[in-house]
Amino acid sequence: MIKTRQELIKKYLEFFKSKNHKEIPNASLIPENDSTVLFTTAGMHPLIPYLLGQKHPLGKRLVNVQKCIRTTDIEEVGDATHHTFFEMLGNWSLGDYFKQEAIEMSLEFFTKELKIPKEQISVTCFKGDSHIPKDTESEKIWKSLGINKIKSLGKKDNWWGPAGETGPCGPDTEMFINKIEIWNDVFMEYNKDSKGKYTKLKQQNVDTGMGVERTLAILQKKNDNYLTEIWQPIIQEIENLSGKKYSKNKKEIRIIADHIKAAVFILAEGIKPSNTEQGYVLRRLIRRAIRYGKLLEIKKQFTSEIAKPVFKIYPDYKELTQNKEFIQSELKKEEEKFDKTLEKGINKFNKMSKNKNISGKDGFLLFQSYGFPIEITQELAEEKNIKVDVKSYEQELKKHQELSRTAQKGKFKSGLADESEKTTRLHTAAHLLLTALKKVLKKNIEQKGSNINPERLRFDFNSNRKLTKEEIKKIEDEVNNIIKKAIPVIKEEMPLKQAYKQGAQGTFRAKYPKIVSVYTIGNFSKEICTGPHVKNTKEIGKFKIVKEQSSSAGVRRIKGIVE
Ligand code: SER
């Protein structure tokens, strides 16, 4: 029986090498030639140019094991089979073999190498839709090879890619052992363009992906990936530090183990926790793990302790050992920082809870601004003999999730809520845009409406003429100058009256509540706004106006982006 991840990886690589595949390196977690995603999410990722037709120096048959990070499944982390960081085994045909040989090789590896009986194997194939025909060929091949448990499913299940917004993709056939999906053969013969249109690629490719964690668990007849050697040393460390048993605290322990492992691998790429892009994903992973650590009542700093077994589990990743000190010190720093907000959050809670129950809005504020999961708020409330309105908290949360889901279509499709990061930068840019418009046009400009998504901001203002090219340039410069000055963005809560007294700008007066948030950017801007905003203007990046047009009578519209 295969006992370790290294044995499984070796078996896979050797099998495909014996079928004339060349091994390619395990690439960086940060995609080199793809700005549309934050992390390498699949083994095919570094191969995109070759799937599109460029010649690969090692030929048309390739194989490797690839480290991957996926954050779109983050809500499922905590169950037995989903992980943020995982390893994927893959073999590729770049315009060489297609369905017949790919399926034959997959089945041979299963039955001959892994010794899995055919009866335990079931598969799914693509049932077709209005654009792409049903994949009857794969179905026929499986049947001819003696696999009869076949289901036909739609695009949601049996279509893979593109990895980012555009690129190679195609129908796939997924393989299940005892109902757990562990391998996926994708027949990449389509390209999706930015308009969402599918066209045939120059060549028919095969892209397969097999999850190391799941396969190892299946081979060891374990129904929980965390019971394998890929996770056990981390689990045991968490048990030691918390004095709690895995069997009784599965969700918390899984989340801590998953997030810290992923954080270690991201840190190993030289990324530090921050408020942008990969650094922001890293920050949330570490902080979420810390929150769960508190739930387990781990008293001391623990993240860097939990990193230790990760180094031992993956001795073959040199980037871990080489960056050990950096990884541990960054974990420590981040934990120290977050410990501070946790305390502030508790102070906030104490204020909120004076003689009253905690409303849904308060609960949500604690969650959003101080990173308090509702469970902590509830526990704190219990100690004071008061209640939390969990139902209305959930409604608040849902509202928020719907907003971020709407924003999901943006650039960072595979990144953990980074849409909101971009949106946040654009929100602050919109405030500076208002300031710049007033200054350049030398009149009382009023915001007539705005709409922000991760791709752009739309800003309407009172004016009845087109802006000149020079004016547009001046407005951009004005905004970028303030950005460069690195000015802190200060948020204060105050009664609406006081906000107006201080000269804060508002847009839709009638709709404001009695207490409002006011965002102040040095002497440049003071606006009543619900946010979110960056902490410092330098986080915005470069602002650019991409369009200026008429919106309605007396109203002009600007579309702007940040880079
Ligand atoms: N790209 C496919 C996947 O991620 C197969 O490797 O499942």
Coordinates of C-alpha atoms and ligand atoms in Angstrom, one line a residue:
M1 CA 0.0 0.0 0.0
I2 CA 1.2 3.5 -0.7
K3 CA 1.9 5.2 2.6
T4 CA 3.2 8.6 1.8
R5 CA 2.6 11.5 -0.5
Q6 CA 6.1 11.1 -1.9
E7 CA 5.5 7.5 -2.8
L8 CA 2.3 8.4 -4.6
I9 CA 3.9 11.3 -6.5
K10 CA 6.8 9.1 -7.5
K11 CA 4.5 6.4 -8.8
Y12 CA 2.5 8.8 -10.9
L13 CA 5.6 10.5 -12.4
E14 CA 7.2 7.2 -13.2
F15 CA 4.0 5.8 -14.8
F16 CA 3.7 8.7 -17.2
K17 CA 7.4 8.8 -17.9
S18 CA 7.1 5.2 -19.0
K19 CA 4.4 6.5 -21.4
N20 CA 6.9 9.0 -22.9
H21 CA 6.0 12.0 -20.8
K22 CA 8.7 14.5 -19.7
E23 CA 8.7 15.8 -16.2
I24 CA 8.3 19.6 -15.9
P25 CA 9.2 21.6 -12.8
N26 CA 6.8 22.3 -10.0
A27 CA 6.2 26.0 -10.7
S28 CA 5.9 29.0 -8.3
L29 CA 2.6 29.6 -6.6
I30 CA 2.6 33.0 -8.1
P31 CA 1.7 32.8 -11.8
E32 CA 4.4 34.3 -14.0
N33 CA 2.5 35.1 -17.1
D34 CA -1.0 35.5 -16.0
S35 CA -2.2 38.7 -14.3
T36 CA -5.8 37.5 -14.2
V37 CA -5.4 35.3 -11.1
L38 CA -3.4 35.6 -7.9
F39 CA -2.2 32.1 -7.5
T40 CA -1.4 29.0 -9.5
T41 CA -4.7 27.1 -9.1
A42 CA -3.9 24.0 -11.2
G43 CA -1.0 22.2 -12.9
M44 CA -2.1 23.5 -16.3
H45 CA -1.7 27.1 -15.2
P46 CA 2.0 27.5 -16.2
L47 CA 1.2 25.7 -19.5
I48 CA -1.4 28.1 -20.9
P49 CA 0.8 29.4 -23.8
Y50 CA 1.5 25.8 -24.8
L51 CA -2.1 24.7 -24.6
L52 CA -2.8 27.6 -27.0
G53 CA -0.3 26.3 -29.5
Q54 CA 3.2 27.5 -28.6
K55 CA 5.8 24.7 -28.9
H56 CA 7.0 23.4 -25.5
P57 CA 10.8 22.7 -25.4
L58 CA 10.2 19.3 -23.7
G59 CA 7.7 18.1 -26.3
K60 CA 4.1 17.2 -26.5
R61 CA 3.7 14.9 -23.5
L62 CA 4.3 16.3 -20.1
V63 CA 3.9 15.3 -16.4
N64 CA 4.4 16.9 -13.0
V65 CA 3.3 17.5 -9.5
Q66 CA 2.2 21.1 -8.9
K67 CA 1.6 23.0 -5.7
C68 CA -1.7 24.9 -5.9
I69 CA -3.7 27.4 -3.9
R70 CA -7.4 27.8 -4.3
T71 CA -9.4 30.2 -2.3
T72 CA -12.8 29.9 -4.1
D73 CA -13.7 26.9 -2.0
I74 CA -12.7 28.6 1.2
E75 CA -16.1 28.2 2.8
E76 CA -15.8 24.4 2.3
V77 CA -12.5 24.3 4.2
G78 CA -13.4 22.6 7.5
D79 CA -14.9 19.6 5.8
A80 CA -13.0 16.4 5.2
T81 CA -11.8 17.0 1.6
H82 CA -11.3 20.7 0.7
H83 CA -8.0 22.4 1.2
T84 CA -6.6 25.9 0.4
F85 CA -3.2 24.5 -0.4
F86 CA -2.9 21.2 -2.2
E87 CA -0.7 19.3 -4.6
M88 CA -2.0 18.2 -8.0
L89 CA -0.6 15.5 -10.1
G90 CA -1.1 16.1 -13.8
N91 CA -0.3 14.8 -17.3
W92 CA -0.7 16.7 -20.5
S93 CA -1.0 16.2 -24.2
L94 CA -0.2 19.3 -26.1
G95 CA -2.0 18.5 -29.4
D96 CA -0.8 14.8 -29.1
Y97 CA -3.1 12.1 -27.7
F98 CA -6.7 12.9 -27.0
K99 CA -9.7 11.2 -25.3
Q100 CA -9.0 7.5 -26.1
E101 CA -5.5 7.4 -24.9
A102 CA -6.0 9.8 -22.0
I103 CA -8.9 7.7 -20.5
E104 CA -7.0 4.4 -21.1
M105 CA -4.0 5.7 -19.3
S106 CA -6.1 7.1 -16.4
L107 CA -7.8 3.7 -16.0
E108 CA -4.5 1.8 -16.3
F109 CA -3.0 3.9 -13.5
F110 CA -6.0 3.4 -11.3
T111 CA -6.2 -0.4 -11.7
K112 CA -2.7 -1.5 -12.4
E113 CA -0.6 1.0 -10.3
L114 CA -3.0 1.9 -7.5
K115 CA -4.7 -1.5 -7.6
I116 CA -8.2 0.0 -7.4
P117 CA -10.9 -2.4 -8.5
K118 CA -13.0 -1.3 -11.4
E119 CA -16.2 -1.7 -9.4
Q120 CA -15.1 1.2 -7.2
I121 CA -14.7 3.5 -10.1
S122 CA -17.5 5.8 -11.4
V123 CA -17.2 8.7 -13.8
T124 CA -19.1 11.7 -15.1
C125 CA -19.1 13.1 -18.7
F126 CA -20.3 16.4 -20.2
K127 CA -23.9 16.3 -21.3
G128 CA -23.6 19.2 -23.7
D129 CA -25.4 22.6 -23.9
S130 CA -26.6 25.1 -26.5
H131 CA -22.9 25.9 -27.4
I132 CA -21.0 22.7 -27.1
P133 CA -22.2 19.2 -28.1
K134 CA -22.5 16.3 -25.6
D135 CA -19.3 14.3 -25.1
T136 CA -20.5 10.9 -26.3
E137 CA -17.0 9.8 -27.2
S138 CA -15.7 9.8 -23.6
E139 CA -18.8 7.9 -22.5
K140 CA -18.2 5.3 -25.2
I141 CA -14.6 4.9 -24.3
W142 CA -15.4 4.3 -20.6
K143 CA -18.0 1.7 -21.5
S144 CA -15.7 -0.1 -23.9
L145 CA -13.2 -0.3 -21.0
G146 CA -15.7 -1.9 -18.7
I147 CA -16.7 1.2 -16.6
N148 CA -20.5 1.4 -16.4
K149 CA -21.2 3.8 -13.6
I150 CA -21.4 6.9 -15.9
K151 CA -23.4 10.1 -15.3
S152 CA -23.8 12.9 -17.8
L153 CA -23.7 16.3 -16.2
G154 CA -23.8 20.0 -17.3
K155 CA -21.2 22.7 -17.4
K156 CA -21.2 23.3 -13.7
D157 CA -19.8 19.8 -13.1
N158 CA -18.2 18.7 -16.3
W159 CA -16.4 21.6 -17.8
W160 CA -13.1 23.0 -16.7
G161 CA -11.5 26.4 -17.2
P162 CA -10.4 28.8 -18.2
A163 CA -8.2 29.2 -15.1
G164 CA -8.5 33.0 -15.3
E165 CA -11.1 34.9 -17.3
T166 CA -10.0 33.9 -20.7
G167 CA -8.0 31.0 -22.2
P168 CA -8.1 27.3 -22.9
C169 CA -10.9 25.2 -21.5
G170 CA -13.1 22.2 -22.4
P171 CA -15.4 19.4 -21.3
D172 CA -14.0 17.0 -18.8
T173 CA -14.6 13.5 -17.5
E174 CA -14.3 13.2 -13.7
M175 CA -13.3 10.1 -11.9
F176 CA -14.6 9.0 -8.5
I177 CA -13.5 6.3 -6.2
N178 CA -16.2 5.4 -3.8
K179 CA -18.0 8.6 -4.7
I180 CA -15.0 10.9 -3.9
E181 CA -13.8 12.8 -6.9
I182 CA -10.0 12.4 -7.3
W183 CA -9.1 12.9 -10.9
N184 CA -10.2 15.0 -13.8
D185 CA -9.3 14.6 -17.5
V186 CA -10.0 17.8 -19.3
F187 CA -10.2 17.8 -23.1
M188 CA -9.1 21.3 -23.8
E189 CA -10.1 22.1 -27.4
Y190 CA -11.8 25.4 -26.8
N191 CA -10.6 28.9 -26.1
K192 CA -12.9 31.3 -24.2
D193 CA -12.4 35.0 -25.2
S194 CA -13.2 38.1 -23.1
K195 CA -16.6 38.3 -24.7
G196 CA -17.4 34.9 -23.4
K197 CA -17.3 33.3 -26.8
Y198 CA -15.9 29.8 -27.3
T199 CA -13.9 29.0 -30.4
K200 CA -11.9 25.8 -31.3
L201 CA -8.2 25.9 -30.4
K202 CA -5.6 25.1 -33.0
Q203 CA -4.9 21.8 -31.3
Q204 CA -6.7 19.2 -29.1
N205 CA -5.1 19.1 -25.7
V206 CA -5.5 16.9 -22.6
D207 CA -5.0 18.4 -19.2
T208 CA -5.5 16.1 -16.2
G209 CA -5.4 16.8 -12.5
M210 CA -5.4 14.4 -9.6
G211 CA -5.5 15.6 -6.0
V212 CA -2.7 14.1 -3.9
E213 CA -4.4 14.6 -0.6
R214 CA -7.7 12.9 -1.6
T215 CA -6.0 10.1 -3.4
L216 CA -3.8 9.2 -0.5
A217 CA -6.8 9.2 1.9
I218 CA -8.7 6.9 -0.5
L219 CA -5.8 4.5 -0.9
Q220 CA -5.5 4.3 2.9
K221 CA -9.3 3.8 3.2
K222 CA -9.6 6.9 5.3
N223 CA -12.7 9.0 4.8
D224 CA -11.0 12.1 6.1
N225 CA -7.9 13.6 4.4
Y226 CA -6.8 15.0 7.7
L227 CA -6.1 11.5 9.0
T228 CA -3.2 11.0 6.6
E229 CA 0.4 11.8 7.1
I230 CA 0.0 15.0 5.0
W231 CA -1.9 16.5 7.9
Q232 CA -1.4 14.4 11.1
P233 CA 1.7 16.1 12.4
I234 CA 0.0 19.5 12.2
I235 CA -3.2 18.2 13.8
Q236 CA -1.1 16.7 16.6
E237 CA 0.7 20.0 17.2
I238 CA -2.7 21.8 17.4
E239 CA -3.9 19.2 19.8
N240 CA -0.8 19.7 22.0
L241 CA -1.1 23.4 22.0
S242 CA -4.8 23.5 22.7
G243 CA -5.2 20.5 24.9
K244 CA -8.2 19.7 22.7
K245 CA -8.9 16.5 20.8
Y246 CA -9.3 16.5 17.0
S247 CA -12.2 14.1 17.2
K248 CA -14.2 16.6 19.2
N249 CA -13.1 19.8 17.4
K250 CA -12.7 18.8 13.8
K251 CA -13.8 22.0 12.1
E252 CA -11.7 24.4 14.1
I253 CA -8.6 22.2 14.0
R254 CA -9.0 21.5 10.2
I255 CA -9.3 25.2 9.5
I256 CA -6.2 26.1 11.6
A257 CA -4.2 23.4 10.0
D258 CA -5.3 24.2 6.4
H259 CA -4.8 28.0 6.7
I260 CA -1.4 27.8 8.4
K261 CA -0.1 25.3 5.9
A262 CA -1.3 27.5 3.0
A263 CA 0.2 30.6 4.7
V264 CA 3.6 28.8 5.0
F265 CA 3.6 28.1 1.3
I266 CA 2.6 31.6 0.3
L267 CA 5.2 33.1 2.7
A268 CA 7.8 30.8 1.1
E269 CA 7.2 32.7 -2.1
G270 CA 8.5 35.8 -0.4
I271 CA 5.0 37.3 0.0
K272 CA 4.3 39.2 3.2
P273 CA 0.9 39.8 4.8
S274 CA -0.5 43.1 3.5
N275 CA -3.7 44.7 2.3
T276 CA -3.2 44.0 -1.4
E277 CA -3.4 41.0 -3.7
Q278 CA -1.6 37.9 -2.5
G279 CA -0.5 39.6 0.7
Y280 CA -4.1 40.2 1.6
V281 CA -5.1 36.5 1.0
L282 CA -2.2 35.6 3.2
R283 CA -3.3 38.0 5.9
R284 CA -6.9 36.6 6.0
L285 CA -5.7 33.1 6.2
I286 CA -3.4 33.8 9.1
R287 CA -6.0 35.9 10.9
R288 CA -8.8 33.4 10.4
A289 CA -6.5 30.7 11.8
I290 CA -5.8 32.9 14.8
R291 CA -9.5 33.4 15.4
Y292 CA -10.1 29.7 15.4
G293 CA -7.1 29.3 17.7
K294 CA -8.9 31.5 20.2
L295 CA -12.0 29.4 19.9
L296 CA -9.8 26.4 20.9
E297 CA -8.6 28.6 23.8
I298 CA -4.9 28.4 22.7
K299 CA -3.5 30.9 25.1
K300 CA -0.1 31.7 23.7
Q301 CA 1.2 32.7 20.2
F302 CA 0.8 29.6 18.1
T303 CA 1.0 30.1 14.4
S304 CA 4.7 29.8 14.1
E305 CA 4.6 26.6 16.2
I306 CA 2.1 25.1 13.8
A307 CA 4.3 26.0 10.9
K308 CA 7.1 23.6 12.2
P309 CA 5.5 20.3 11.2
V310 CA 4.7 21.8 7.8
F311 CA 8.5 22.0 7.1
K312 CA 8.8 18.3 8.1
I313 CA 5.9 17.1 5.9
Y314 CA 7.3 18.7 2.8
P315 CA 11.1 18.2 2.9
D316 CA 11.2 18.2 -0.9
Y317 CA 10.2 21.9 -1.1
K318 CA 13.5 23.7 -0.8
E319 CA 11.7 27.1 -0.7
L320 CA 10.3 26.1 2.7
T321 CA 13.6 25.2 4.4
Q322 CA 15.4 28.1 2.7
N323 CA 12.9 30.6 4.0
K324 CA 12.2 29.1 7.4
E325 CA 13.2 32.1 9.4
F326 CA 11.4 34.6 7.3
I327 CA 8.2 32.4 7.4
Q328 CA 8.3 32.1 11.1
S329 CA 9.0 35.7 11.9
E330 CA 6.3 37.0 9.6
L331 CA 3.8 34.7 11.2
K332 CA 4.8 36.0 14.6
K333 CA 4.6 39.6 13.5
E334 CA 1.1 39.1 12.0
E335 CA -0.1 37.3 15.1
E336 CA 1.1 40.1 17.3
K337 CA -0.7 42.7 15.1
F338 CA -3.9 40.8 15.1
D339 CA -3.8 40.2 18.8
K340 CA -4.0 44.0 19.1
T341 CA -7.2 44.4 17.1
L342 CA -8.7 41.4 18.9
E343 CA -8.3 43.4 22.1
K344 CA -9.8 46.5 20.6
G345 CA -12.6 44.4 19.4
I346 CA -13.2 43.2 22.9
N347 CA -13.3 46.8 24.1
K348 CA -15.8 47.6 21.4
F349 CA -17.9 44.7 22.5
N350 CA -17.8 45.8 26.1
K351 CA -19.1 49.3 25.0
M352 CA -21.8 47.8 22.8
S353 CA -23.0 45.4 25.5
K354 CA -23.6 48.0 28.3
N355 CA -27.0 47.2 29.5
K356 CA -28.2 45.9 26.2
N357 CA -28.3 42.9 23.9
I358 CA -26.1 42.8 20.8
S359 CA -27.9 43.7 17.6
G360 CA -27.2 42.1 14.3
K361 CA -25.6 45.2 13.1
D362 CA -23.2 45.3 16.1
G363 CA -22.4 41.7 15.6
F364 CA -21.6 42.3 12.0
L365 CA -19.4 45.3 12.8
L366 CA -17.5 43.2 15.2
F367 CA -17.1 40.6 12.5
Q368 CA -16.1 43.0 9.8
S369 CA -14.0 45.5 11.6
Y370 CA -12.4 43.4 14.3
G371 CA -12.5 39.9 12.7
F372 CA -14.8 38.5 15.4
P373 CA -16.7 35.4 14.3
I374 CA -20.2 35.4 15.7
E375 CA -19.3 32.5 18.0
I376 CA -16.8 34.7 19.9
T377 CA -19.4 37.5 20.2
Q378 CA -21.9 34.9 21.5
E379 CA -19.5 33.6 24.0
L380 CA -18.7 37.0 25.3
A381 CA -22.4 37.8 25.4
E382 CA -23.1 34.7 27.4
E383 CA -20.6 35.7 30.1
K384 CA -22.6 39.0 30.5
N385 CA -25.9 37.2 30.4
I386 CA -27.1 39.1 27.3
K387 CA -28.1 37.8 23.9
V388 CA -26.9 38.3 20.3
D389 CA -29.5 38.8 17.6
V390 CA -28.0 36.0 15.4
K391 CA -30.8 36.1 12.9
S392 CA -30.4 39.7 12.0
Y393 CA -26.6 39.2 12.1
E394 CA -27.0 36.5 9.5
Q395 CA -29.1 38.8 7.4
E396 CA -26.4 41.5 7.6
L397 CA -23.8 38.9 6.6
K398 CA -25.9 37.7 3.7
K399 CA -26.3 41.2 2.4
H400 CA -22.5 41.6 2.5
Q401 CA -21.9 38.2 0.9
E402 CA -24.3 39.0 -1.9
L403 CA -22.4 42.2 -2.5
S404 CA -19.1 40.4 -2.7
R405 CA -20.6 37.7 -4.8
T406 CA -21.7 40.3 -7.3
A407 CA -18.2 41.5 -7.3
Q408 CA -16.8 38.0 -7.9
K409 CA -16.8 38.5 -11.6
G410 CA -13.8 40.6 -11.5
K411 CA -10.1 40.1 -12.2
F412 CA -9.3 38.1 -9.1
K413 CA -11.7 35.2 -9.8
S414 CA -9.5 32.8 -8.0
G415 CA -8.5 35.0 -5.2
L416 CA -10.1 35.2 -1.8
A417 CA -12.4 38.2 -1.8
D418 CA -9.8 40.3 -3.4
E419 CA -12.5 41.8 -5.5
S420 CA -13.3 43.8 -2.4
E421 CA -9.7 44.9 -2.2
K422 CA -9.9 46.5 -5.7
T423 CA -13.3 47.9 -4.9
T424 CA -11.9 49.5 -1.8
R425 CA -9.2 51.2 -3.7
L426 CA -11.7 52.5 -6.2
H427 CA -14.0 53.8 -3.4
T428 CA -11.2 56.0 -2.1
A429 CA -10.2 57.0 -5.6
A430 CA -13.8 58.2 -6.1
H431 CA -13.4 60.6 -3.1
L432 CA -10.2 62.0 -4.5
L433 CA -11.9 62.3 -7.9
L434 CA -14.5 64.6 -6.4
T435 CA -11.8 66.7 -4.8
A436 CA -9.9 66.9 -8.1
L437 CA -13.0 67.8 -10.1
K438 CA -13.7 70.7 -7.8
K439 CA -10.2 72.0 -8.0
V440 CA -9.7 71.7 -11.7
L441 CA -13.2 72.9 -12.8
K442 CA -13.2 75.6 -10.1
K443 CA -16.8 75.2 -9.3
N444 CA -19.1 73.5 -6.9
I445 CA -19.1 70.0 -8.2
E446 CA -21.6 67.6 -6.6
Q447 CA -21.7 63.9 -6.9
K448 CA -24.8 62.8 -8.7
G449 CA -24.3 59.1 -8.3
S450 CA -21.6 56.5 -8.4
N451 CA -21.2 52.8 -9.0
I452 CA -18.2 50.8 -8.2
N453 CA -17.2 47.3 -9.1
P454 CA -13.8 45.6 -9.1
E455 CA -13.1 46.7 -12.6
R456 CA -13.9 50.4 -12.6
L457 CA -15.6 53.3 -10.9
R458 CA -18.4 55.2 -12.4
F459 CA -18.9 58.7 -11.2
D460 CA -21.6 61.2 -12.2
F461 CA -21.4 64.9 -11.5
N462 CA -23.1 68.2 -12.4
S463 CA -21.7 69.8 -15.5
N464 CA -23.2 70.5 -18.9
R465 CA -20.1 70.3 -21.1
K466 CA -17.5 67.8 -22.2
L467 CA -14.2 67.9 -20.3
T468 CA -11.2 68.9 -22.4
K469 CA -8.2 66.5 -22.8
E470 CA -6.1 68.9 -20.7
E471 CA -8.7 68.9 -17.9
I472 CA -8.9 65.1 -17.8
K473 CA -5.1 65.0 -17.6
K474 CA -5.1 67.6 -14.8
I475 CA -7.8 65.7 -12.9
E476 CA -5.8 62.5 -13.1
D477 CA -2.6 64.2 -12.0
E478 CA -4.4 65.8 -9.1
V479 CA -5.7 62.4 -7.9
N480 CA -2.4 60.7 -8.4
N481 CA -0.5 63.5 -6.5
I482 CA -2.6 63.0 -3.5
I483 CA -2.2 59.2 -3.8
K484 CA 1.6 59.7 -3.9
K485 CA 1.6 61.8 -0.8
A486 CA 0.6 58.7 1.2
I487 CA -2.0 60.3 3.3
P488 CA -3.8 58.3 6.0
V489 CA -7.6 57.8 5.4
I490 CA -9.2 58.4 8.8
K491 CA -12.7 57.0 9.7
E492 CA -14.8 58.5 12.5
E493 CA -18.3 57.9 13.6
M494 CA -20.3 60.9 14.6
P495 CA -23.9 62.4 14.6
L496 CA -25.0 63.5 11.2
K497 CA -25.3 67.1 12.4
Q498 CA -21.8 67.2 13.6
A499 CA -20.6 65.8 10.3
Y500 CA -22.3 68.6 8.4
K501 CA -20.9 71.1 10.9
Q502 CA -17.4 69.9 10.1
G503 CA -18.1 70.4 6.4
A504 CA -18.3 66.8 5.5
Q505 CA -19.7 66.3 2.0
G506 CA -22.7 64.1 1.6
T507 CA -24.6 62.9 -1.4
F508 CA -28.0 61.6 -0.6
R509 CA -28.8 63.6 2.5
A510 CA -32.3 62.2 3.1
K511 CA -31.0 58.7 3.4
Y512 CA -28.4 59.1 6.1
P513 CA -28.9 57.6 9.6
K514 CA -28.4 59.7 12.8
I515 CA -24.9 58.4 13.3
V516 CA -22.7 58.4 10.2
S517 CA -19.1 57.4 9.3
V518 CA -17.0 60.3 8.0
Y519 CA -13.9 59.6 6.0
T520 CA -11.2 62.3 6.1
I521 CA -8.2 62.4 3.8
G522 CA -5.9 65.1 5.1
N523 CA -7.1 68.5 4.0
F524 CA -8.2 67.1 0.7
S525 CA -11.4 65.3 1.4
K526 CA -14.1 64.8 4.0
E527 CA -17.1 62.7 3.1
I528 CA -19.9 61.0 4.8
C529 CA -19.7 57.4 3.4
T530 CA -20.2 53.8 4.4
G531 CA -16.9 52.8 2.9
P532 CA -15.0 50.6 2.5
H533 CA -11.8 52.6 2.1
V534 CA -8.1 52.0 2.1
K535 CA -6.1 52.9 5.2
N536 CA -3.7 55.1 3.3
T537 CA -4.0 56.7 -0.2
K538 CA -0.8 55.1 -1.3
E539 CA -2.7 51.8 -1.5
I540 CA -4.8 53.0 -4.3
G541 CA -2.1 52.6 -7.0
K542 CA -2.3 54.7 -10.2
F543 CA -5.6 56.3 -11.1
K544 CA -6.7 56.7 -14.7
I545 CA -9.8 58.1 -16.4
V546 CA -10.8 55.8 -19.2
K547 CA -14.0 57.6 -20.4
E548 CA -15.9 60.9 -20.0
Q549 CA -19.3 61.1 -21.4
S550 CA -22.8 62.6 -21.0
S551 CA -25.1 60.8 -18.6
S552 CA -28.2 62.9 -18.7
A553 CA -29.2 66.6 -19.0
G554 CA -26.6 68.6 -16.9
V555 CA -24.9 65.4 -15.7
R556 CA -21.5 64.1 -17.0
R557 CA -20.1 60.6 -16.3
I558 CA -16.5 59.6 -15.7
K559 CA -15.3 56.0 -15.8
G560 CA -12.0 55.4 -14.0
I561 CA -9.7 52.6 -13.1
V562 CA -6.8 51.9 -10.7
E563 CA -3.7 50.1 -11.7
Ligands
SER1 N1 -7.2 21.7 -14.7 C1 -8.0 20.6 -14.3 C2 -8.3 20.7 -12.8 O1 -7.8 21.6 -12.1 C3 -7.3 19.4 -14.5 O2 -5.9 19.5 -14.2 O3 -9.0 20.0 -12.3

